[in-house]
Tab-separated table of C-alpha atoms and ligand atoms in Angstrom:
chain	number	residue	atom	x	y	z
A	37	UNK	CA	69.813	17.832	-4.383
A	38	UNK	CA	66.819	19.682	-5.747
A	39	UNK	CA	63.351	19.128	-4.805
A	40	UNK	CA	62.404	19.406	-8.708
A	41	UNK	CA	65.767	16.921	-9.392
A	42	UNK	CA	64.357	14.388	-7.059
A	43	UNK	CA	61.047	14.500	-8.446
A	44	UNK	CA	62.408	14.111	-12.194
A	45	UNK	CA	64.066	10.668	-10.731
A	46	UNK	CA	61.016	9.292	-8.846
A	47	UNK	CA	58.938	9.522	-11.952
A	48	UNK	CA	60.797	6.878	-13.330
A	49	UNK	CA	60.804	4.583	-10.361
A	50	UNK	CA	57.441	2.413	-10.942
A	51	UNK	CA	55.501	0.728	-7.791
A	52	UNK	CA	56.624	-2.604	-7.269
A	53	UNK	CA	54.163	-4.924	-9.728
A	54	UNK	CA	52.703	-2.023	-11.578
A	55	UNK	CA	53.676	-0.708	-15.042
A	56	UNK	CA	53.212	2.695	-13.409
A	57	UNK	CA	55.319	5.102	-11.774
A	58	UNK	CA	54.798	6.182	-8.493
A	59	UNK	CA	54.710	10.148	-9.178
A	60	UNK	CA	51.744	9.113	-11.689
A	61	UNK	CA	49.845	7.433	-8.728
A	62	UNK	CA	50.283	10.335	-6.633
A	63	UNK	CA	51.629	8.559	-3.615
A	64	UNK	CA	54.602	11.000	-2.945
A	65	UNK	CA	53.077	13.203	-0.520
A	66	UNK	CA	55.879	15.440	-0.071
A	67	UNK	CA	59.210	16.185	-0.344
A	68	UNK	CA	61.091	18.192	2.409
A	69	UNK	CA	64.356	18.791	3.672
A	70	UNK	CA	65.525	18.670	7.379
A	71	UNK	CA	69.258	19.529	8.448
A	72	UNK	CA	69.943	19.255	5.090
A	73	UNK	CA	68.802	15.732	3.981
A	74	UNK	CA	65.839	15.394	1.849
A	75	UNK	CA	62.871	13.761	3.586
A	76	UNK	CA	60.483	11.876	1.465
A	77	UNK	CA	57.215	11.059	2.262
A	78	UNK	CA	54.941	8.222	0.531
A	79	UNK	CA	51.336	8.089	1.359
A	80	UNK	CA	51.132	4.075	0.784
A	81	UNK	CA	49.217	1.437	3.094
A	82	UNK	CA	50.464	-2.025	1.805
A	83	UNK	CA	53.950	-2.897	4.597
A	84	UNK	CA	55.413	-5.003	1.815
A	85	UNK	CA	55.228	-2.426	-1.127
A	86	UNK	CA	56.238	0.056	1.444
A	87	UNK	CA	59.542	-1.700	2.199
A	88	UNK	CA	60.344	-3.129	-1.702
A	89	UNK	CA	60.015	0.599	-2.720
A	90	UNK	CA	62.231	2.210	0.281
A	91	UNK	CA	64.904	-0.015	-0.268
A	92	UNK	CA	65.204	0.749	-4.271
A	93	UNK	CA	64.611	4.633	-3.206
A	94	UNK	CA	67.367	4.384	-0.984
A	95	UNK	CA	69.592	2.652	-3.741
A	96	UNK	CA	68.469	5.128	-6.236
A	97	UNK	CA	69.708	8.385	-4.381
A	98	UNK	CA	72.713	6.600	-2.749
A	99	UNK	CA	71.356	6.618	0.709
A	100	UNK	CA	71.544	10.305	0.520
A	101	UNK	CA	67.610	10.607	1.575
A	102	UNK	CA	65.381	9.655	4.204
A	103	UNK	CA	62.641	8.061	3.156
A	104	UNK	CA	59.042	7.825	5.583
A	105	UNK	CA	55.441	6.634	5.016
A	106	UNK	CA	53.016	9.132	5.865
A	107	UNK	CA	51.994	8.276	9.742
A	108	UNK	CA	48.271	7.847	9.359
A	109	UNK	CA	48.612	5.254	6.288
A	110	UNK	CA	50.651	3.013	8.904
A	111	UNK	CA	47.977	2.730	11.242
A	112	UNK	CA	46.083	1.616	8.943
A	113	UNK	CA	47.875	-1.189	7.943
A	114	UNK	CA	48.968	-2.526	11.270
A	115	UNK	CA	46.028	-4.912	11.555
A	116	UNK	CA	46.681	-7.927	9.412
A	117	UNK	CA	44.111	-10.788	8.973
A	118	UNK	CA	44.762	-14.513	9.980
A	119	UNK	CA	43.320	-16.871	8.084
A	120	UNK	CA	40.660	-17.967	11.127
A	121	UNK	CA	39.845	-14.639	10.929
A	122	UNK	CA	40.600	-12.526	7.950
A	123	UNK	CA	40.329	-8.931	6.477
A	124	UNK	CA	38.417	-8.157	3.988
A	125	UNK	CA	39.993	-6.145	1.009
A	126	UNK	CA	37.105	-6.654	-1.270
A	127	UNK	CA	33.797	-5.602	0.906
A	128	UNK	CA	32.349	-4.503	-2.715
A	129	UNK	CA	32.339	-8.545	-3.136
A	130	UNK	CA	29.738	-10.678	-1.698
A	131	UNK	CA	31.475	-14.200	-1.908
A	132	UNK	CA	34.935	-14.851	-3.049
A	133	UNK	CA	35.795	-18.510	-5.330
A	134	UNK	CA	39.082	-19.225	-5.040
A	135	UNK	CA	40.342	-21.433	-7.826
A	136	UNK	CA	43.192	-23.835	-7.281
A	137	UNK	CA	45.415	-26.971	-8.016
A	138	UNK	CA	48.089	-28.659	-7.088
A	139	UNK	CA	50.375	-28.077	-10.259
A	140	UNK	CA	50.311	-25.805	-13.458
A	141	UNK	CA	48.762	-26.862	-16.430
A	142	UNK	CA	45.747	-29.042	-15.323
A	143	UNK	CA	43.320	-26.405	-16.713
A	144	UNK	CA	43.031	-24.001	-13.675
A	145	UNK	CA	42.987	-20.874	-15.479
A	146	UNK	CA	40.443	-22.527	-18.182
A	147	UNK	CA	37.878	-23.759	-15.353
A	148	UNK	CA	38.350	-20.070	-13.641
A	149	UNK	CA	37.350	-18.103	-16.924
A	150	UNK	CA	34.297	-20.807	-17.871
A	151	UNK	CA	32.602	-20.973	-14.170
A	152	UNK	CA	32.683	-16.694	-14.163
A	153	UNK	CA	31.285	-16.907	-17.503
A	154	UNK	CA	28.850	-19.742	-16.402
A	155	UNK	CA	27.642	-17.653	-13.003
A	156	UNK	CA	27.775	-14.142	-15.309
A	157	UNK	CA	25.183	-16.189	-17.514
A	158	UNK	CA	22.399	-17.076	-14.773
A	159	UNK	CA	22.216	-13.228	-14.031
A	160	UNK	CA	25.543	-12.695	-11.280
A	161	UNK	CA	27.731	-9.509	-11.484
A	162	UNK	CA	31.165	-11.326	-11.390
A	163	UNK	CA	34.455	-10.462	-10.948
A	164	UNK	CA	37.698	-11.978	-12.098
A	165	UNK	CA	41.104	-11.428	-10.688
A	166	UNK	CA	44.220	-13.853	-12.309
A	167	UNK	CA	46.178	-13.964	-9.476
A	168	UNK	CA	48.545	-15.873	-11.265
A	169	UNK	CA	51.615	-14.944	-10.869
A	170	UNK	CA	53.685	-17.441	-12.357
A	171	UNK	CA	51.518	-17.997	-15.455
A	172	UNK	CA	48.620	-15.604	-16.126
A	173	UNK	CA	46.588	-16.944	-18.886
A	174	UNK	CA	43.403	-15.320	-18.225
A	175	UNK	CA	44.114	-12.128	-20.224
A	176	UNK	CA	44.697	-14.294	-23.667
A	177	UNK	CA	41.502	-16.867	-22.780
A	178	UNK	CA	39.462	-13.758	-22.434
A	179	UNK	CA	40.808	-11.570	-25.329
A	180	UNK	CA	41.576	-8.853	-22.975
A	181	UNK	CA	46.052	-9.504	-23.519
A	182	UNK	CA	46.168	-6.241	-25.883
A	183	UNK	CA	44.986	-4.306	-23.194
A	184	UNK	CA	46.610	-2.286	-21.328
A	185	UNK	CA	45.730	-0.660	-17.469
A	186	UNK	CA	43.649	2.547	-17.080
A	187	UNK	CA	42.709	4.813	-14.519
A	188	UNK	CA	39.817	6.358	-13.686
A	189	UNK	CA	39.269	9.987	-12.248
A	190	UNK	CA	39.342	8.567	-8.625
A	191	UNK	CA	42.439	6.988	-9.219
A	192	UNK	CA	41.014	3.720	-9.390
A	193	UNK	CA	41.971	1.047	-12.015
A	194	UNK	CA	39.248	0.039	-14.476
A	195	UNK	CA	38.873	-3.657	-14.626
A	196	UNK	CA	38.773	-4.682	-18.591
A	197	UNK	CA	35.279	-6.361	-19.637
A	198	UNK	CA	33.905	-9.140	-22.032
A	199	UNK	CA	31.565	-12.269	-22.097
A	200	UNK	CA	29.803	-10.450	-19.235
A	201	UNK	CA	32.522	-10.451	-16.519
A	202	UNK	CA	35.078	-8.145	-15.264
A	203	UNK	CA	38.541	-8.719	-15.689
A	204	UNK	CA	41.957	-7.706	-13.756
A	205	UNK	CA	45.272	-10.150	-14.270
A	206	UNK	CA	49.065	-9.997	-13.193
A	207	UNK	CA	49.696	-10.391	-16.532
A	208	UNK	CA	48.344	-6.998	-17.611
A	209	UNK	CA	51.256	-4.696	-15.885
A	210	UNK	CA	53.601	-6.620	-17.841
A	211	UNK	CA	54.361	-5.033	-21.389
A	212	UNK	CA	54.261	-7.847	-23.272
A	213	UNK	CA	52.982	-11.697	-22.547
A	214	UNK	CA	56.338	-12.660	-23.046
A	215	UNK	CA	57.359	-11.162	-20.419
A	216	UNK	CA	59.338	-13.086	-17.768
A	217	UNK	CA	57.731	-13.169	-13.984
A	218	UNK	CA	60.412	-13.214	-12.006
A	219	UNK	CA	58.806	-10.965	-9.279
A	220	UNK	CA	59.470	-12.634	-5.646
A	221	UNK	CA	56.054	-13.251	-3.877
A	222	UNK	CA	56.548	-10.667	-1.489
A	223	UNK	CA	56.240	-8.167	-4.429
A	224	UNK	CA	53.610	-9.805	-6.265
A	225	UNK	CA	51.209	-10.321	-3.079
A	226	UNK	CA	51.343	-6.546	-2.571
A	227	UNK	CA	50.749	-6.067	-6.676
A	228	UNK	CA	47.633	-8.556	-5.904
A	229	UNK	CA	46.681	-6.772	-2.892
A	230	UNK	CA	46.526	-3.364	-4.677
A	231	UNK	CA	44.041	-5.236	-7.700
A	232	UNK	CA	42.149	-5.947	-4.738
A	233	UNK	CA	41.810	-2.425	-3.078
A	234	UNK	CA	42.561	-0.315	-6.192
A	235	UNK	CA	40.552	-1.749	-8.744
A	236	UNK	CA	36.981	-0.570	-9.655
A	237	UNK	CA	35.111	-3.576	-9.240
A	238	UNK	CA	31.723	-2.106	-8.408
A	239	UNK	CA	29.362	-4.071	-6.497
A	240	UNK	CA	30.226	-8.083	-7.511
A	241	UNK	CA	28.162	-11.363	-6.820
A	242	UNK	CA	31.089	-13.223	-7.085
A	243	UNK	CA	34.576	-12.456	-6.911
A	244	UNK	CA	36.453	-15.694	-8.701
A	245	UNK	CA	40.408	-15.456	-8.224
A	246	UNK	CA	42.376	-17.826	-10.891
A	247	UNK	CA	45.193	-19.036	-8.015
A	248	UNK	CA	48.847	-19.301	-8.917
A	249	UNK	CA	48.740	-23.266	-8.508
A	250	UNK	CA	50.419	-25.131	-5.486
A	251	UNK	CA	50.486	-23.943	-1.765
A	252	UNK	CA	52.841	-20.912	-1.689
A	253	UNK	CA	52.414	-17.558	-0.343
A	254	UNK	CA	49.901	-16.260	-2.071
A	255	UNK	CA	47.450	-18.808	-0.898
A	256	UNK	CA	48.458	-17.950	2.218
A	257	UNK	CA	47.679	-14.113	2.139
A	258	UNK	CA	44.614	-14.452	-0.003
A	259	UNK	CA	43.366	-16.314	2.498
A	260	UNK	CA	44.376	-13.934	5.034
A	261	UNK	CA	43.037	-10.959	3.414
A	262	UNK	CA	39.862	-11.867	2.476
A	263	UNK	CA	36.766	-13.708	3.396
A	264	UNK	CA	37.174	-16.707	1.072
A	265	UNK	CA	33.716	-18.427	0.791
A	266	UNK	CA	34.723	-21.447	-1.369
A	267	UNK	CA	37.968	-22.973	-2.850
A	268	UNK	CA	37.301	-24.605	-5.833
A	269	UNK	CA	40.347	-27.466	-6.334
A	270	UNK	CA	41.449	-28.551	-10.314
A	271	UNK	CA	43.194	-31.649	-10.902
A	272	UNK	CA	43.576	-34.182	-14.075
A	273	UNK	CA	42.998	-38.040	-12.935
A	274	UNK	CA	46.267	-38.988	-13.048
A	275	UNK	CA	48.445	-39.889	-9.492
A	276	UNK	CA	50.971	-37.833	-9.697
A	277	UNK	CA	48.478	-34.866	-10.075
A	278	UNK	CA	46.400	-36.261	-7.481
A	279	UNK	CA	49.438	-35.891	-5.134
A	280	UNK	CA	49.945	-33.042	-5.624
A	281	UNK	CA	46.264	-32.129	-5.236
A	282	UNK	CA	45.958	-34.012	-1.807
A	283	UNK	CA	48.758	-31.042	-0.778
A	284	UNK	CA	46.936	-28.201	-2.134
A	285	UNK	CA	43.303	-29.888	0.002
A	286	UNK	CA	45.291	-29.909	2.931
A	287	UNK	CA	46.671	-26.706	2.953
A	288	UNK	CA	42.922	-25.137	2.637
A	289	UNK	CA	41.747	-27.526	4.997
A	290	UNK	CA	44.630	-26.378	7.553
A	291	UNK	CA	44.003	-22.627	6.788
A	292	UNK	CA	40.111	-22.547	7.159
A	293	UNK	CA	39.336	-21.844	3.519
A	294	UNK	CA	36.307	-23.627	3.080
A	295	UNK	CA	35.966	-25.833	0.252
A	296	UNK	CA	33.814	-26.008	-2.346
A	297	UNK	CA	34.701	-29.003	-4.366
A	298	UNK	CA	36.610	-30.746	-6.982
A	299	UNK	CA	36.630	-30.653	-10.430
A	300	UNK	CA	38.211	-33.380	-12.972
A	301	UNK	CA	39.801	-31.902	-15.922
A	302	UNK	CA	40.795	-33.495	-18.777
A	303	UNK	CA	38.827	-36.797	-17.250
A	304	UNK	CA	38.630	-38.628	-20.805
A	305	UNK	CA	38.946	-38.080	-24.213
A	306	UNK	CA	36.178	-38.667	-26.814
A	307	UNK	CA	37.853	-39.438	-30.159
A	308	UNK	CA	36.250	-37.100	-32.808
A	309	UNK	CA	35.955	-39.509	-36.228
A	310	UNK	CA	35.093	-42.966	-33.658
A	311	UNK	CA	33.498	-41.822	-30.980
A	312	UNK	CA	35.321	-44.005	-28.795
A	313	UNK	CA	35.893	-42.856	-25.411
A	314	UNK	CA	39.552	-43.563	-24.217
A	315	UNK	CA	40.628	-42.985	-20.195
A	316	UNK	CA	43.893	-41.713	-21.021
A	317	UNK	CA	44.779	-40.750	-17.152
A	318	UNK	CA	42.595	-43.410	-15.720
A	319	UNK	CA	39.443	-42.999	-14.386
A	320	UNK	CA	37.962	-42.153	-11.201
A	321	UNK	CA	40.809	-40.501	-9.681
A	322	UNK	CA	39.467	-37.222	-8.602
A	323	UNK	CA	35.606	-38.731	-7.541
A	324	UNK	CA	38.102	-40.891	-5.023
A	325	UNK	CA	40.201	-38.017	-4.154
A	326	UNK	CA	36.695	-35.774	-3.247
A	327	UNK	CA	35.902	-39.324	-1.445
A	328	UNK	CA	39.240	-39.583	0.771
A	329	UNK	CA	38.799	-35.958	1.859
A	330	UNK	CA	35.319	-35.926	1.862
A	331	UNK	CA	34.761	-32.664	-0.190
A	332	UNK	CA	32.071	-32.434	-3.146
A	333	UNK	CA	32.513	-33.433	-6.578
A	334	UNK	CA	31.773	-30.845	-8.811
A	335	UNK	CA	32.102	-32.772	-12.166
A	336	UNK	CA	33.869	-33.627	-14.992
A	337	UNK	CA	35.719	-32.044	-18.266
A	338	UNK	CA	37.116	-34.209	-20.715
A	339	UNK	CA	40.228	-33.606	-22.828
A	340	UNK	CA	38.220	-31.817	-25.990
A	341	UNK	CA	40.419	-30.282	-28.822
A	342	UNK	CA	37.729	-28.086	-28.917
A	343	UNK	CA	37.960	-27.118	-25.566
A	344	UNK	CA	41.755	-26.036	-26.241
A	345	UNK	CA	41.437	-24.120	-29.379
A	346	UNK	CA	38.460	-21.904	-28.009
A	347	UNK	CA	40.054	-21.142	-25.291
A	348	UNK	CA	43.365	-20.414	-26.426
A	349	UNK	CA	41.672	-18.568	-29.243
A	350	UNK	CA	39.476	-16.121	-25.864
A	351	UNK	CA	36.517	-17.301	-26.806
A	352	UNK	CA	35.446	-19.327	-23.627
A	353	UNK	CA	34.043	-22.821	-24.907
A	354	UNK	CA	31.088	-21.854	-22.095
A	355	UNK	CA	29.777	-19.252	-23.888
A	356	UNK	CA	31.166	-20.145	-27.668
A	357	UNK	CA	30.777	-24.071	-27.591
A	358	UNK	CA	28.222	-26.422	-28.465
A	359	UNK	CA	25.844	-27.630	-25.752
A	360	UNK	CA	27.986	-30.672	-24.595
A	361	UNK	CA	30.609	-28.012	-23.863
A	362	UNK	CA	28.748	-25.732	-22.263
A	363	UNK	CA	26.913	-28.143	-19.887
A	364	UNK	CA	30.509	-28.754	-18.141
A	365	UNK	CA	30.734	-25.871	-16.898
A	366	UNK	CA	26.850	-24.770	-16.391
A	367	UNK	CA	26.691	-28.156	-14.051
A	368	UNK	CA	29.576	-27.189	-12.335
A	369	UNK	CA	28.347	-23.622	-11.690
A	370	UNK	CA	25.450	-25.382	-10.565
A	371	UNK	CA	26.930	-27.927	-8.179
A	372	UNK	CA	29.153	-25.067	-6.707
A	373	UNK	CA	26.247	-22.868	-5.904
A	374	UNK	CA	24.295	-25.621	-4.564
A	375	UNK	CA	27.464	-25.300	-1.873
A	376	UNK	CA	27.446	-21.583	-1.251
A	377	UNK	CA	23.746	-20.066	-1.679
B	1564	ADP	P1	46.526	-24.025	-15.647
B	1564	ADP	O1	45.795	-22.758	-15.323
B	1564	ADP	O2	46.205	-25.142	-14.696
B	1564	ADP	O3	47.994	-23.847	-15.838
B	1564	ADP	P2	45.265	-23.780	-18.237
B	1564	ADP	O4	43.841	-23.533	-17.931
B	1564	ADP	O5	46.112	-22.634	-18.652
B	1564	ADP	O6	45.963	-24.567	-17.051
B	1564	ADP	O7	45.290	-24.920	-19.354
B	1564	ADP	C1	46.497	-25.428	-19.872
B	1564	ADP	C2	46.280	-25.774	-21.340
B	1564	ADP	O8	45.363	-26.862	-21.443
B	1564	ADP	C3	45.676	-24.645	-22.160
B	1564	ADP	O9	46.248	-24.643	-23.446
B	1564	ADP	C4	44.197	-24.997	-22.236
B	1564	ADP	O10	43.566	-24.505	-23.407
B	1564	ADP	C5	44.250	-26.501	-22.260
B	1564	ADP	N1	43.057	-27.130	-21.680
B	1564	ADP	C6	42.478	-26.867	-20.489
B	1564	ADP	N2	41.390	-27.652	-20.283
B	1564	ADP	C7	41.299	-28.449	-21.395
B	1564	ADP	C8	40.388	-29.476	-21.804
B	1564	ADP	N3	39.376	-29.865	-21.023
B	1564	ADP	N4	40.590	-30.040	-23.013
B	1564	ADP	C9	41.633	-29.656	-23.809
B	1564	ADP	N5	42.506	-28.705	-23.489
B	1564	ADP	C10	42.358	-28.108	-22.287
């Protein structure tokens, strides 16, 4: 095989998670021959995206290569955080919000996008990193879906921008929104820890990360690899969500993420031409749950029609909506960084 032929093959092969192929993000450092067998090396630090992208090498050329990781990038990499006492991928960040539930569709991503919005709007450089794998809707509540990932000179990507905050998703190395996430975690933890090292953040406040929801392995490692200051928890009032809510407190709890309340979404519903308010999910459930595991309340969101169409539209109700709308979020901001500053 020819040097030039192997190259021409590995600039199809893409890093596992990214839309981009590894001869583009200049991580081949070289490629050599020794009795006869090429040799490739890969200047890469992350273990996981190391091993992913050896094994589909080795498929590629029929096991007729050898492929290596450049000797100093190992070192590096050797010393993984626990969750007592974690690394820090994101020194550029001075506190990291992680937000979480204990199922999809309580209005994780929603709370995520309106509390960066809510701290960009009191004057905080903020960060936000949809970290959900499984369903990232932060690109399409922000507006930022049509775009697709850049580089800068250094090599660095360059977050996308708008209502003040800085914006990196999953979803944005996929070519379209339909497009199915089937990645296994291993993969898309390493795609998540590259946003976290390889993304030009600059100098953030806060760091918010939009959680895949539950109390997999990305919890896990997130918590592991950085510093987490607060965990912010979602739910809707209704039992079953509260179960599966009580799972997702305990895991942070048992991990050492400390936690920086609870937020009730979707708490009532205000009906638009009576004014009547109706407790469709009961009421109190989460102001208990906060109660049983003695963790702050951070407030409540009602179900608001409003509430879905500006978001759905990326137009965050916190920085399009009328007052009432706003003020959810603002008080939550509030009662969060009553927790944290
Ligand atoms: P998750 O991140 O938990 O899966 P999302 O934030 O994507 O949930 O919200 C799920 C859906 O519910 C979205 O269509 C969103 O616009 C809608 N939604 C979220 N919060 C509210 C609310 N308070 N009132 C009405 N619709 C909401």
């Amino acid at each position: 095989m020819r040097k030039e032929d192997i190259l021409k093959s590995l600039e199809k092969v893409k890093y596992p998670g990214l839309d981009r192929s590894i001869v583009d993000l200049k991580i081949i450092k070289s490629i050599e021959e020794e009795n006869k067998k090429p040799i490739i090396t890969l200047s890469m630090q992350n273990d996981e995206a190391f091993q992913v992208l050896q094994k589909s090498l080795q498929d590629l050329f029929d096991n007729d290569v050898e492929i290596r990781r450049e000797a100093s990038m190992q070192k590096k990499s050797i010393n993984y955080g626990d969750t007592a006492n974690p690394n820090n991928r994101a020194p550029y960040a001075k506190r990291v919000i992680a937000v979480t539930s204990g199922k999809g569709g309580v209005g994780k991503s929603t709370v995520s996008v309106n509390l960066s919005v809510a701290l960009a709007q009191k004057g905080f450089k903020v960060g936000l990193l949809d970290a959900d794998v499984y369903g990232p809707n932060v690109p399409r509540m922000t507006q930022t879906a049509d775009e697709k990932l850049r580089w800068n000179d250094n090599n660095k990507i360059i977050p996308s921008e708008n209502f003040g905050i800085k914006i990196m998703s999953v979803g944005l190395t996929t070519p379209s929104s339909d497009t199915p996430l089937v990645w296994r975690s291993s993969v898309a933890v390493s795609a998540l820890i590259q946003f976290l090292e390889d993304v030009d953040w600059g100098e953030l406040d806060f760091l918010v990360i939009d959680m895949p929801p539950g109390t997999g392995d990305i919890q896990l490692t997130m918590a592991q690899e950085l510093p987490i200051t607060a965990g912010v928890i979602v739910t809707t009032p209704q039992p079953v969500a509260l179960d599966d809510v009580s799972r997702a407190i305990m895991m942070f709890k048992d991990i050492n993420v400390p936690i920086g309340g609870l937020v009730e979404n979707m708490s009532f519903f205000i009906a638009p031409d009576t004014k009547k308010r109706y407790d469709i999910f009961g009421k109190g459930g989460g102001e208990a749950t906060a109660k049983k595991y003695d963790i702050p309340f951070l407030g409540k969101i009602p179900l608001d029609m409003q509430i879905r169409e500006f978001s759905d539209e990326g137009t965050p109700p916190v920085a399009m909506g009328d007052k009432l709308q706003k003020d959810y979020y603002r008080n939550i901001a509030d009662k969060l960084l009553a927790q944290i500053l």
